[in-house]
mmCIF file of C-alpha atoms and ligand atoms in Angstrom:
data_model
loop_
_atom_site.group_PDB
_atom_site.id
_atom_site.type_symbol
_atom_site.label_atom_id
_atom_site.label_comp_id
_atom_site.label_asym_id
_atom_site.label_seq_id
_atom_site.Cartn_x
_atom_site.Cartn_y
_atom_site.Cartn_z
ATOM 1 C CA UNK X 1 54.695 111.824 133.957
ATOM 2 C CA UNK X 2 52.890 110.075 131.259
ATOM 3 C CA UNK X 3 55.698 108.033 129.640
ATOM 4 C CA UNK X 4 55.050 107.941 125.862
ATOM 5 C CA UNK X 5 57.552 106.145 124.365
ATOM 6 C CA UNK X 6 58.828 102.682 126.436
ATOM 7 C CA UNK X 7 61.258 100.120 125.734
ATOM 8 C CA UNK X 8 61.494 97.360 128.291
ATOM 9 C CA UNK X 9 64.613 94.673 128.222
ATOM 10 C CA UNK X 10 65.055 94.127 124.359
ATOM 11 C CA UNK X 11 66.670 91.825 122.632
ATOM 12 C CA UNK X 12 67.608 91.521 119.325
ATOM 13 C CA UNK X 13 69.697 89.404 116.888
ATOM 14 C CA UNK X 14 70.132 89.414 113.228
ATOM 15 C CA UNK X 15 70.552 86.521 111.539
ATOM 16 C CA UNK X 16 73.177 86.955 109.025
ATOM 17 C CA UNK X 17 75.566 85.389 106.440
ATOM 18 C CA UNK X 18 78.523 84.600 109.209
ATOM 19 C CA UNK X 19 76.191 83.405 111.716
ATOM 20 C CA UNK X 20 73.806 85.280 114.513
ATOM 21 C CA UNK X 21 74.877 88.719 115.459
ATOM 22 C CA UNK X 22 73.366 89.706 118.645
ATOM 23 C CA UNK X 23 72.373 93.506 119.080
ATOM 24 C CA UNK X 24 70.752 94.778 121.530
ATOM 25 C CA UNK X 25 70.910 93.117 124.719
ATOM 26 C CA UNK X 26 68.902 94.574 127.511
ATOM 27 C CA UNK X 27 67.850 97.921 126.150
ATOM 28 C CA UNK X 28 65.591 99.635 128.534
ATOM 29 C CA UNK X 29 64.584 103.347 126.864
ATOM 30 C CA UNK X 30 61.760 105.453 128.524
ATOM 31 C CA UNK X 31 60.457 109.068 127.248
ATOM 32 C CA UNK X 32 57.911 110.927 128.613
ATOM 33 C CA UNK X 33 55.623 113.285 126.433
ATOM 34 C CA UNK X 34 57.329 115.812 125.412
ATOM 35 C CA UNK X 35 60.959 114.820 126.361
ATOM 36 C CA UNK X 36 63.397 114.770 123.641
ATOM 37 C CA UNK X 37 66.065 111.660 124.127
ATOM 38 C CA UNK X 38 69.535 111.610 122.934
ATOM 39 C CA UNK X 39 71.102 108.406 122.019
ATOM 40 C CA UNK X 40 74.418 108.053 121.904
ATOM 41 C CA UNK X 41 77.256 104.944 121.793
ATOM 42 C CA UNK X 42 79.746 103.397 119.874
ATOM 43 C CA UNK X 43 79.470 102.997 115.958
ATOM 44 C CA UNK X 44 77.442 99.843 114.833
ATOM 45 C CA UNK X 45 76.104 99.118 118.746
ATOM 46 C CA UNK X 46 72.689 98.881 117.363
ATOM 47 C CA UNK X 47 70.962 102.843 117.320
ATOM 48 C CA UNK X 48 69.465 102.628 114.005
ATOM 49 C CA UNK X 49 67.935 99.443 115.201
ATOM 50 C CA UNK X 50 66.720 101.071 118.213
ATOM 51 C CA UNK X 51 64.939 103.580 116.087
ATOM 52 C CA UNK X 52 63.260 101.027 113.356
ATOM 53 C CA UNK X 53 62.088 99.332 116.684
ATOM 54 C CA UNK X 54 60.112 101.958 117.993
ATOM 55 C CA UNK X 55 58.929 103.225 113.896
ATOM 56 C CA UNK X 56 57.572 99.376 114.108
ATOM 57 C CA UNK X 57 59.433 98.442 111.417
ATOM 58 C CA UNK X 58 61.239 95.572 112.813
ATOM 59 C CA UNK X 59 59.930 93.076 115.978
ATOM 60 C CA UNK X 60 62.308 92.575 118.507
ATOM 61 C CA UNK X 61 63.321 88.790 119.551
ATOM 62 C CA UNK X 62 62.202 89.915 123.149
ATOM 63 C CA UNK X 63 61.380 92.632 125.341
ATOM 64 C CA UNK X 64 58.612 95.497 124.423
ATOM 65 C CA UNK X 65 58.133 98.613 122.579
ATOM 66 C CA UNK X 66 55.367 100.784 124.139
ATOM 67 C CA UNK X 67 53.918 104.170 122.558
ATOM 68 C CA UNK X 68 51.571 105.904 124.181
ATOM 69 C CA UNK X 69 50.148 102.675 126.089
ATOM 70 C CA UNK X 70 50.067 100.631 122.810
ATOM 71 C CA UNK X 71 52.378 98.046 122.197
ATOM 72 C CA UNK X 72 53.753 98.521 118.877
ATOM 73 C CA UNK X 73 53.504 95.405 116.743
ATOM 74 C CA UNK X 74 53.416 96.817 112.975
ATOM 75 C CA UNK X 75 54.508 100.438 110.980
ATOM 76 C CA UNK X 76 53.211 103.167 112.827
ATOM 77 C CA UNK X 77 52.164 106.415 110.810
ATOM 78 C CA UNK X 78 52.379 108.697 114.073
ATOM 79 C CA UNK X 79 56.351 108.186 113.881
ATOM 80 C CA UNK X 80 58.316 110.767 111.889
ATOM 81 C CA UNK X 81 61.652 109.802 110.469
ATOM 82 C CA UNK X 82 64.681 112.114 109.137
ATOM 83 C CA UNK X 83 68.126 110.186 108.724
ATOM 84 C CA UNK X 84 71.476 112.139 107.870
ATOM 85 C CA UNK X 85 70.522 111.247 103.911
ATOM 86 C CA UNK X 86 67.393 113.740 103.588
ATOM 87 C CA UNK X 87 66.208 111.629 100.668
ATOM 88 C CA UNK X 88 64.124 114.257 99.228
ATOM 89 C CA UNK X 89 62.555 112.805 96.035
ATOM 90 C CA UNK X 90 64.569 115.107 93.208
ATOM 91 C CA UNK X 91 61.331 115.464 90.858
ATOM 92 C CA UNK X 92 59.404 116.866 93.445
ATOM 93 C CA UNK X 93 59.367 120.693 94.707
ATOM 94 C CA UNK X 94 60.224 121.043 97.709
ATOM 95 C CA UNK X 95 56.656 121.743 98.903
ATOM 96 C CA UNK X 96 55.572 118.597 97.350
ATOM 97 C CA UNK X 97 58.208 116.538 99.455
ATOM 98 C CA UNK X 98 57.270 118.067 102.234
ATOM 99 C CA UNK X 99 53.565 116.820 101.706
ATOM 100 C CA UNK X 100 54.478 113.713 100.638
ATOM 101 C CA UNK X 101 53.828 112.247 103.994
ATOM 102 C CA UNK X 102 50.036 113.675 104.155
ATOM 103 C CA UNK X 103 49.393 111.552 100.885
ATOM 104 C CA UNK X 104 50.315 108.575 102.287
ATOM 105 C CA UNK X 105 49.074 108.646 105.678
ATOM 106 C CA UNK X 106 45.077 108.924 105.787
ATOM 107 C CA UNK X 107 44.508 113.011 106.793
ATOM 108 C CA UNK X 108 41.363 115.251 106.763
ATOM 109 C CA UNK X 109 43.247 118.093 105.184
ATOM 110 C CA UNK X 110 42.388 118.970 101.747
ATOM 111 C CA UNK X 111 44.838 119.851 99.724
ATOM 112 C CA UNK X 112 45.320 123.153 99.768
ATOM 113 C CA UNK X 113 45.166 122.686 103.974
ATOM 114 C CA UNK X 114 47.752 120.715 103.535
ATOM 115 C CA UNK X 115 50.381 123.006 101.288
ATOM 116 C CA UNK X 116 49.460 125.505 103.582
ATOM 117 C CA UNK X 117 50.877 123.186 106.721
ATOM 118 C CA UNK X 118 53.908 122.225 104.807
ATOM 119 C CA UNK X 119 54.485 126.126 103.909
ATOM 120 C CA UNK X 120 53.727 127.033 107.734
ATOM 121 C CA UNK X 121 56.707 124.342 108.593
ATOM 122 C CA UNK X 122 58.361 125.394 105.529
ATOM 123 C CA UNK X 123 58.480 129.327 106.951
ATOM 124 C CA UNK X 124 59.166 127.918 110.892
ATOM 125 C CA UNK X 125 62.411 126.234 109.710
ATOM 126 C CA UNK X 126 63.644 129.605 107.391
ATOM 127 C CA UNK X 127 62.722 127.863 103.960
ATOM 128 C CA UNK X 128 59.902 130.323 102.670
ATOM 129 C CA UNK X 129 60.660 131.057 99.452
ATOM 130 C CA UNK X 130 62.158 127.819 98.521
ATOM 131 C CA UNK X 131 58.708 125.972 98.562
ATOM 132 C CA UNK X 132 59.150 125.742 94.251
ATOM 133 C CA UNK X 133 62.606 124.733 94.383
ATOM 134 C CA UNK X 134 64.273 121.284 93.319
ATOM 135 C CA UNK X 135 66.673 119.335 96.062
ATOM 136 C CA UNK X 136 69.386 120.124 94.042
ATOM 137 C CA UNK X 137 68.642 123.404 94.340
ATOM 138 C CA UNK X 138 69.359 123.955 98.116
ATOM 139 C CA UNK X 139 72.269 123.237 100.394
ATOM 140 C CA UNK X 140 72.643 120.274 102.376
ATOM 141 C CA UNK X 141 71.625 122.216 105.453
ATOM 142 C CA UNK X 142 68.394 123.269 103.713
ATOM 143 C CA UNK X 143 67.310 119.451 102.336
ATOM 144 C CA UNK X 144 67.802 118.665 106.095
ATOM 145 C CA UNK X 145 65.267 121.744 106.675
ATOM 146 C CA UNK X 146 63.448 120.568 104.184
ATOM 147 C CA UNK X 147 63.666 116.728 105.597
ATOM 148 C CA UNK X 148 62.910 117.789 109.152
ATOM 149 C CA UNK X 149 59.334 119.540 107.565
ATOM 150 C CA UNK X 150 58.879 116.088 105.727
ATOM 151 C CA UNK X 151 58.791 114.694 108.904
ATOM 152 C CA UNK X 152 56.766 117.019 111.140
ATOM 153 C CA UNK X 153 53.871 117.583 108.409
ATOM 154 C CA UNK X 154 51.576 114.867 109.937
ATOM 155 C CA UNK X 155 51.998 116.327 113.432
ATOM 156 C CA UNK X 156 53.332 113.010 114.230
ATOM 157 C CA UNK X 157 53.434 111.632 118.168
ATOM 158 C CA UNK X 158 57.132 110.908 117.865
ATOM 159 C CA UNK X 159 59.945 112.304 116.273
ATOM 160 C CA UNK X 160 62.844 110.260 115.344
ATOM 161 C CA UNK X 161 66.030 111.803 114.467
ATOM 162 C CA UNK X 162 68.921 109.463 112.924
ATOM 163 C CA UNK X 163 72.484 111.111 112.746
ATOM 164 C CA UNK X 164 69.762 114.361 110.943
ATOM 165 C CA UNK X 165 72.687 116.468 111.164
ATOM 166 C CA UNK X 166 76.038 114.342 110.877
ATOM 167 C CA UNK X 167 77.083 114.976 107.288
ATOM 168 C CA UNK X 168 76.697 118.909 108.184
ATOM 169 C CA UNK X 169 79.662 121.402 108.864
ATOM 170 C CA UNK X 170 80.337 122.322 111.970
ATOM 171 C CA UNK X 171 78.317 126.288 112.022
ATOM 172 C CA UNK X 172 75.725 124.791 109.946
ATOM 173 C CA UNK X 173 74.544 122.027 112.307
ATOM 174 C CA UNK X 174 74.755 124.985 115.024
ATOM 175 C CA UNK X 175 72.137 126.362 113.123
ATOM 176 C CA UNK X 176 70.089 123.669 112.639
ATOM 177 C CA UNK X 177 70.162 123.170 116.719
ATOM 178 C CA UNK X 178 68.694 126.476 117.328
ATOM 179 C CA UNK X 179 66.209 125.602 114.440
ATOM 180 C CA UNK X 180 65.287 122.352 116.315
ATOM 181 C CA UNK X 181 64.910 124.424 119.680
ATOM 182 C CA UNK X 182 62.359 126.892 117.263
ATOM 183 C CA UNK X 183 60.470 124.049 115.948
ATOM 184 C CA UNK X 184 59.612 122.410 119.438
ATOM 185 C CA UNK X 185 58.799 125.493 121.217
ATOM 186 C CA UNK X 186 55.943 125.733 117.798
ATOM 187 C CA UNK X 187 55.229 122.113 116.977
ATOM 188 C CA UNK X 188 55.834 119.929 120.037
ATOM 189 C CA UNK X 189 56.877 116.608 120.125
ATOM 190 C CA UNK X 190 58.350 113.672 121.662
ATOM 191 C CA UNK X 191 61.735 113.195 120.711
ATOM 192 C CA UNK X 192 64.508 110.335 120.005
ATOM 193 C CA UNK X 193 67.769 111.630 118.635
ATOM 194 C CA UNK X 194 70.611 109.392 117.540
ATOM 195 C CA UNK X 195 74.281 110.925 117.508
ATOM 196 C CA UNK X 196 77.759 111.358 117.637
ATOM 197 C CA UNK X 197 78.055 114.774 118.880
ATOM 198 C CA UNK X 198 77.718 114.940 122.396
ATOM 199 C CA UNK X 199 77.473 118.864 122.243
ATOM 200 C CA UNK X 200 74.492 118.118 119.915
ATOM 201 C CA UNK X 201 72.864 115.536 123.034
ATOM 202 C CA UNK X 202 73.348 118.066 125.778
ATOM 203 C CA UNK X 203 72.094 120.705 123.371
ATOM 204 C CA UNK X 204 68.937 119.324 122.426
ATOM 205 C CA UNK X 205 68.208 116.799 124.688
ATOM 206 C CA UNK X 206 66.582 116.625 127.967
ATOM 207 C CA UNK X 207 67.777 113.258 128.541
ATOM 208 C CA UNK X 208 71.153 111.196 127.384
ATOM 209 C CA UNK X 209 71.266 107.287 127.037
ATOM 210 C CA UNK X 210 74.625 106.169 126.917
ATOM 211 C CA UNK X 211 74.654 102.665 124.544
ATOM 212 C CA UNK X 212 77.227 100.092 125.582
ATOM 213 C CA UNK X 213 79.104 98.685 122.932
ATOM 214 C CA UNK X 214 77.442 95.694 120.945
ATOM 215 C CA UNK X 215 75.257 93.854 121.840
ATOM 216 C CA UNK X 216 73.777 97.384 122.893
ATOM 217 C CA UNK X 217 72.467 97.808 126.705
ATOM 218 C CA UNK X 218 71.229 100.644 128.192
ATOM 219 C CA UNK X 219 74.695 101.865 129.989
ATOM 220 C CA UNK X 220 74.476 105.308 131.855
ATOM 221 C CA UNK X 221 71.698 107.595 131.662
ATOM 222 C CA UNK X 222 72.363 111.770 131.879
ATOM 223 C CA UNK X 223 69.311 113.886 132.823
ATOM 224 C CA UNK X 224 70.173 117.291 131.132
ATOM 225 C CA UNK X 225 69.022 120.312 133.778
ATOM 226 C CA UNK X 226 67.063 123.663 132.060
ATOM 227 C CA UNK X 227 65.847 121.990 129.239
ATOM 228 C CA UNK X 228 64.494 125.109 127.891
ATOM 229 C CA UNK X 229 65.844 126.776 124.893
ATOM 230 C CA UNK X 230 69.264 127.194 124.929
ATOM 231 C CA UNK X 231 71.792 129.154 123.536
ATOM 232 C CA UNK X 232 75.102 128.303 122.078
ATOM 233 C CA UNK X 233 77.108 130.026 125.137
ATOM 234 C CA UNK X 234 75.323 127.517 127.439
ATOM 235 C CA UNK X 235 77.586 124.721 125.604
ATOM 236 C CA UNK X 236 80.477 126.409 127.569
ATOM 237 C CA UNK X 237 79.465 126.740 131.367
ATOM 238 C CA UNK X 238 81.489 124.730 133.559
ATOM 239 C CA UNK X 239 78.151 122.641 134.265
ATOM 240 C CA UNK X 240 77.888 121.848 130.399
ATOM 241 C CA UNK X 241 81.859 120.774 130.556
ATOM 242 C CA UNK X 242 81.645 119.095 133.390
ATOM 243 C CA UNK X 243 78.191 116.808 131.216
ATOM 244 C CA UNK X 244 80.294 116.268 128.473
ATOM 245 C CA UNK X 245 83.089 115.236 130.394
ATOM 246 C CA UNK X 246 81.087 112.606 132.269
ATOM 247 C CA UNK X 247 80.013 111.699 128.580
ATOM 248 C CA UNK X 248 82.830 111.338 126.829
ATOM 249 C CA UNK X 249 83.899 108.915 130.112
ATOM 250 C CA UNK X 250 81.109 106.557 129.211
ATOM 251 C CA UNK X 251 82.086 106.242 125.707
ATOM 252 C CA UNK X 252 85.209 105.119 126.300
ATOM 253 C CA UNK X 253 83.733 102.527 128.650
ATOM 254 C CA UNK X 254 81.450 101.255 125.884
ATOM 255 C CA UNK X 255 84.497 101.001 123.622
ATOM 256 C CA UNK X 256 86.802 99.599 125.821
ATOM 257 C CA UNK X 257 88.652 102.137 125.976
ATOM 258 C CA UNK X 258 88.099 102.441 129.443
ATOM 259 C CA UNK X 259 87.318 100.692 132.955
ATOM 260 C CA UNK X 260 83.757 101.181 134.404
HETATM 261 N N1 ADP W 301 69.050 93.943 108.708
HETATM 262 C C1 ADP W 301 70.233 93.591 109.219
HETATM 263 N N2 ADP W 301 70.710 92.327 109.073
HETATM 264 C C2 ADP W 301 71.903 91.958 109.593
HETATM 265 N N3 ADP W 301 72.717 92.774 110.295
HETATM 266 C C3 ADP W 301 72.302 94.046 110.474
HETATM 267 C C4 ADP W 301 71.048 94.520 109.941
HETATM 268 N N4 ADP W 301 70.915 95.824 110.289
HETATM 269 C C5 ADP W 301 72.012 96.148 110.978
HETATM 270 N N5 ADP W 301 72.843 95.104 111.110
HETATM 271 C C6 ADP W 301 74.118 95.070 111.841
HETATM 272 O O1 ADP W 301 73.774 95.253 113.210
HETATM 273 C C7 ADP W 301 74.700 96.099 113.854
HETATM 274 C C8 ADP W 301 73.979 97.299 114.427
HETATM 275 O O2 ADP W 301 73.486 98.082 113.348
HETATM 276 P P1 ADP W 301 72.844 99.520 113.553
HETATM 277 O O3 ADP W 301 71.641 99.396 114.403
HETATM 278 O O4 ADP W 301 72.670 100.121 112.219
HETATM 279 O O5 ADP W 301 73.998 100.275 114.389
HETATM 280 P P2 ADP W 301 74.312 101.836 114.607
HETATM 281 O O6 ADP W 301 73.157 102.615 114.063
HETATM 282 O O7 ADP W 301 74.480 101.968 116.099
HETATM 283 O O8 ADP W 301 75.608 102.141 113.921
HETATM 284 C C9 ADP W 301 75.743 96.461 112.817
HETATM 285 O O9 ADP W 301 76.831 95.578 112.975
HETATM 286 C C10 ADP W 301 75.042 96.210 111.501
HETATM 287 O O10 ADP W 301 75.963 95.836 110.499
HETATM 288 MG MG1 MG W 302 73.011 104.040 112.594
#
């Protein structure tokens, strides 16, 4: 399958105030169209970094980021971003931060083509209605609605999805799962997901890439079967136990906490 998103052997290290701090160390990441990746590994083994490197944002010292065939050498504008902060801009409706992207990003929509994308997205993740709202006005499960809209509204090639849902109760990131499961079947996309909630990987993903500790290598890799939609009973077949089982095991190997 056409692979659309392709990290071969990276390396990366900061330079910082106490000296180098070596990051990723070997990272090899590969997504075909359409997949949806789950990330997953110990706190501070170099995720975020993972994702700036495929938004272009950041070079690494070695190795290569491939999208679509292209090497990525700058800021891409067919990468969406949502982070577990939705940093929707507080003087702005919430239609207006969802089109926020389309006035940045060269589009042929005019503008009422593109309100009427951003209320489509809007209605898809169960925020009509709240188009004319403030942030402050919703709950944090709703700006991440909102975020996740922000995101989709240039129909971008790749979806990037930082911790989206880790400052989220427990019922209301449940939610937002089945929302995400919605949203794909609708507006399809190629998928990374960063987390700490292995239910949330085998949930969403079709693939999980277990992170060793830092400097961050590629450690185990989990294909997830019936990637389909799925429903929240699915989370407790003994096949789904048995995943996060073999998860949980490789976390504890990339802390330490555990031999190979
Ligand atoms: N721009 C930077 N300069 C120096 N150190 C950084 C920078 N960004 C992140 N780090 C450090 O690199 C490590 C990995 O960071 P990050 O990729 O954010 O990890 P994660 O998302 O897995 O928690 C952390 O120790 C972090 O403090
Ligand atoms: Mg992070």
């Amino acid at each position: 399958m056409n692979k659309l998103i392709e990290i071969k052997n990276v390396r990366h290290t900061y330079q910082t105030q106490n000296g180098p701090l070596p990051v990723l160390d070997g990272l090899n990441v590969s997504v075909p169209e359409g997949g949806f990746a789950a990330v997953v590994g110990p706190s501070g083994c170099g995720k975020s970094t993972l994702t700036r490197l495929i938004a272009g944002l950041m070079k690494p010292d070695e190795g290569e980021v491939w999208l679509h065939g292209e090497r990525v050498k700058g800021p891409r504008s067919t990468v969406g971003m949502a982070f577990q902060n939705p940093v929707l801009l507080e003087w702005r409706t919430i239609l207006q931060n969802v089109v926020l992207p389309l006035e940045i990003v060269p589009t042929k929509l005019n503008r009422k083509q593109q309100e009427d994308r951003a209320r489509y997205l809007l209605s898809l993740v169960g925020l009509d209605g709240f188009e004319d709202k403030r942030p402050s006005e919703l709950s944090g499960g709703m700006r991440q609605r909102a975020s996740l809209c922000r995101a989709l509204v240039h129909s971008p090639d790749v979806l990037i999805l930082d911790e989206p849902f880790g400052a989220l109760d427990a019922f209301t990131r449940e939610d937002l799962w089945q929302t995400m499961h919605q949203v794909k079947e609708k507006e399809p996309f190629t998928g990374v997901l960063i987390t700490h909630d292995l239910r949330e990987s085998i949930f969403l993903a079709d693939q999980v890439i277990v992170l060793s500790g830092r400097p961050a290598r590629t450690q185990f890799l989990l294909d997830v079967p019936n990637t389909g939609r799925r429903t929240l009973d699915d989370l407790y077949t003994v096949q789904a136990t048995e995943m996060l089982h073999t998860l949980r095991h490789q976390i504890e190997i990339a802390q330490g906490r555990a031999a190979a």
